[in-house]
Amino acid sequence: MERLLLRNVDKENSHTIEVYIKGGGYQALKKALKEMSPEDIIEEVKESGLRGRGGAGFPTGLKWEFAAADVKEPKFFVCNADEGEPCTFKDRVIIEKDPHALIEGMLIGAYATGCRYGYIYLRGEYPIGRKILERAIAEAYEKGFLGENILGTEFSFDLYVHSGAGAYICGEETALIDSLEGRRGEPRIKPPFPVNAGYLWQPTVVNNVETLANIPLIIERGGKWYSQIGSPDCPGPKLYAVSGKVKRPGVYELPMGTPLREIIYEHAGGIVGDRKLKAVFPGGASSCVLTPEEIDVPMDFPSLAKAGTMLGSGAVMVLDETDCIVKAALRLIEFFRHESCGKCVPCREGTDWLVRIVRRIEEGQGTEDDLDVILSVSETMENSFCGLGMAAHNPVASTVKKFREEFLKHIKLGRCPFRSGQ
Ligand code: NAI
Ligand code: SF4
């Protein structure tokens, strides 16, 4: 497949405005501002079928339509660049290697929705990205793509970078907005959705980095063209971040809906040492595990939901036969316990209980009853206040269900069967 999202990343100095413009950059913005009305743009994005790439897969055109319909002013356009889930690193490639694609996507989105000010909420642990984005924004101001009366039109837009301080929960859009307002980031109740009451309770569009990098392509080549790439229900190119026991870990751009088996065995080169595949988390740390028999699934939102898991941000984590599934589940739930904001009981207590129980099993001190307690705690966590708690139990509950024998082996042996020297 022709590289679309990653078309610029291998060019020397791909992060500079000169290289971006030379490759056709900012032509989509010119077309949008000079030849298209905000309504035309929203229609084009709706026709493309683009769904948000942050994890939830909400239709982008619809989100923009809701924001455009709200008459309160000023409106804000926020890029969620706080990718913080373990093994999720696809947005980083765009931020560091093609920042102008992101800025151009934001500009087009802001024009379509009537937003005057924009923020890129950047993961605190991406200091290189911050420097690159700040430089790119300065370049865009210099060339007249940001600021007052952009390209001689009535459209004005100012853009700022705001670094997070390391809290994973600030990737949840309402916690992100709290943090942007200078407060401790905690999720807010939804509805109202940010499109109507977001930053400073004003209409606010929040889009993921990869989502926005698609926008110049859609405006340049048309929504119809875009809708023919990948899965019909969920089209477009997709960045998959593959990590773990594969020969060639990395970020792969492939059509949405590429089978998971193809991603692991063709693009990522198969399993290290040609060992056997044991398990895959197909959509990041909060997705449900898949077994080797389940990897023919197309990697898109509806197919993975049907398979009982989720695409999330498209982070594929691969485990081989030498990995301990109990230890993997423990590591993931430890992350969520650390990152739980503590606002609601099911998540605050549930993640702590799960860590204690899974650790006990991993250390050989567990009982068979512990497995039922894990599933019961997980069920309670479904009632958490936000997506973090609702999904944090997935890696644990799904491994208990699909790899029960391995949990039982730890319990019966009184130790981890994978620990060397035992
Ligand atoms: P959500 O389904 O509540 O919302 C998705 C988006 O659509 C939001 O922007 C929301 O404001 C908007 N939306 C939904 N219904 C709407 C309506 N009726 N009107 C207007 N706007 C509406 O999902 P959420 O909680 O925002 O995101 C959860 C996802 O985030 C998970 O699926 C997970 O995969 C992903 N995630 C991604 C991470 C990353 O590092 N990229 C980390 C953790 C989770
Ligand atoms: Fe905070 Fe977890 Fe509750 Fe979300 S689910 S509000 S992260 S405690």
mmCIF file of N, CA and C and ligand atoms in Angstrom, residues 169 187 339-344 347-348 384-390, ligand 2:
data_model
loop_
_atom_site.group_PDB
_atom_site.id
_atom_site.type_symbol
_atom_site.label_atom_id
_atom_site.label_comp_id
_atom_site.label_asym_id
_atom_site.label_seq_id
_atom_site.Cartn_x
_atom_site.Cartn_y
_atom_site.Cartn_z
ATOM 1 N N ILE A 169 -4.073 9.391 33.225
ATOM 2 C CA ILE A 169 -5.499 9.727 33.174
ATOM 3 C C ILE A 169 -5.737 11.011 32.373
ATOM 4 N N PRO A 187 -11.467 12.847 35.476
ATOM 5 C CA PRO A 187 -12.548 12.808 34.489
ATOM 6 C C PRO A 187 -13.810 13.510 34.977
ATOM 7 N N GLU A 339 -1.921 4.387 37.942
ATOM 8 C CA GLU A 339 -2.473 5.521 37.198
ATOM 9 C C GLU A 339 -3.929 5.839 37.537
ATOM 10 N N SER A 340 -4.605 4.966 38.304
ATOM 11 C CA SER A 340 -5.985 5.258 38.702
ATOM 12 C C SER A 340 -6.002 6.590 39.450
ATOM 13 N N CYS A 341 -6.928 7.477 39.077
ATOM 14 C CA CYS A 341 -6.904 8.804 39.715
ATOM 15 C C CYS A 341 -7.507 8.781 41.112
ATOM 16 N N GLY A 342 -8.221 7.697 41.446
ATOM 17 C CA GLY A 342 -8.750 7.547 42.798
ATOM 18 C C GLY A 342 -10.108 8.175 43.021
ATOM 19 N N LYS A 343 -10.699 8.734 41.973
ATOM 20 C CA LYS A 343 -11.974 9.447 42.153
ATOM 21 C C LYS A 343 -13.126 8.485 42.483
ATOM 22 N N CYS A 344 -13.127 7.287 41.866
ATOM 23 C CA CYS A 344 -14.264 6.397 42.119
ATOM 24 C C CYS A 344 -13.801 5.068 42.717
ATOM 25 N N CYS A 347 -12.744 1.539 40.598
ATOM 26 C CA CYS A 347 -11.416 1.548 39.978
ATOM 27 C C CYS A 347 -10.322 1.656 41.037
ATOM 28 N N ARG A 348 -10.500 2.583 41.986
ATOM 29 C CA ARG A 348 -9.442 2.777 43.001
ATOM 30 C C ARG A 348 -9.221 1.484 43.790
ATOM 31 N N SER A 384 -17.136 1.534 36.784
ATOM 32 C CA SER A 384 -16.246 2.664 37.103
ATOM 33 C C SER A 384 -16.725 3.935 36.408
ATOM 34 N N PHE A 385 -16.199 5.037 36.867
ATOM 35 C CA PHE A 385 -16.640 6.355 36.380
ATOM 36 C C PHE A 385 -16.172 6.640 34.951
ATOM 37 N N CYS A 386 -14.958 6.196 34.615
ATOM 38 C CA CYS A 386 -14.454 6.498 33.268
ATOM 39 C C CYS A 386 -13.832 5.263 32.628
ATOM 40 N N GLY A 387 -13.405 5.435 31.389
ATOM 41 C CA GLY A 387 -12.874 4.329 30.604
ATOM 42 C C GLY A 387 -11.689 3.631 31.236
ATOM 43 N N LEU A 388 -10.896 4.359 32.026
ATOM 44 C CA LEU A 388 -9.717 3.708 32.609
ATOM 45 C C LEU A 388 -10.143 2.520 33.475
ATOM 46 N N GLY A 389 -11.045 2.780 34.409
ATOM 47 C CA GLY A 389 -11.477 1.706 35.305
ATOM 48 C C GLY A 389 -12.319 0.659 34.591
ATOM 49 N N MET A 390 -13.116 1.123 33.621
ATOM 50 C CA MET A 390 -13.982 0.178 32.901
ATOM 51 C C MET A 390 -13.161 -0.849 32.122
HETATM 52 FE FE1 SF4 B 2 -10.409 7.835 38.260
HETATM 53 FE FE2 SF4 B 2 -10.355 5.218 37.742
HETATM 54 FE FE3 SF4 B 2 -12.600 6.327 38.460
HETATM 55 FE FE4 SF4 B 2 -11.548 6.890 36.052
HETATM 56 S S1 SF4 B 2 -12.324 4.940 36.703
HETATM 57 S S2 SF4 B 2 -12.452 8.313 37.520
HETATM 58 S S3 SF4 B 2 -9.362 6.807 36.587
HETATM 59 S S4 SF4 B 2 -10.742 6.207 39.711
#
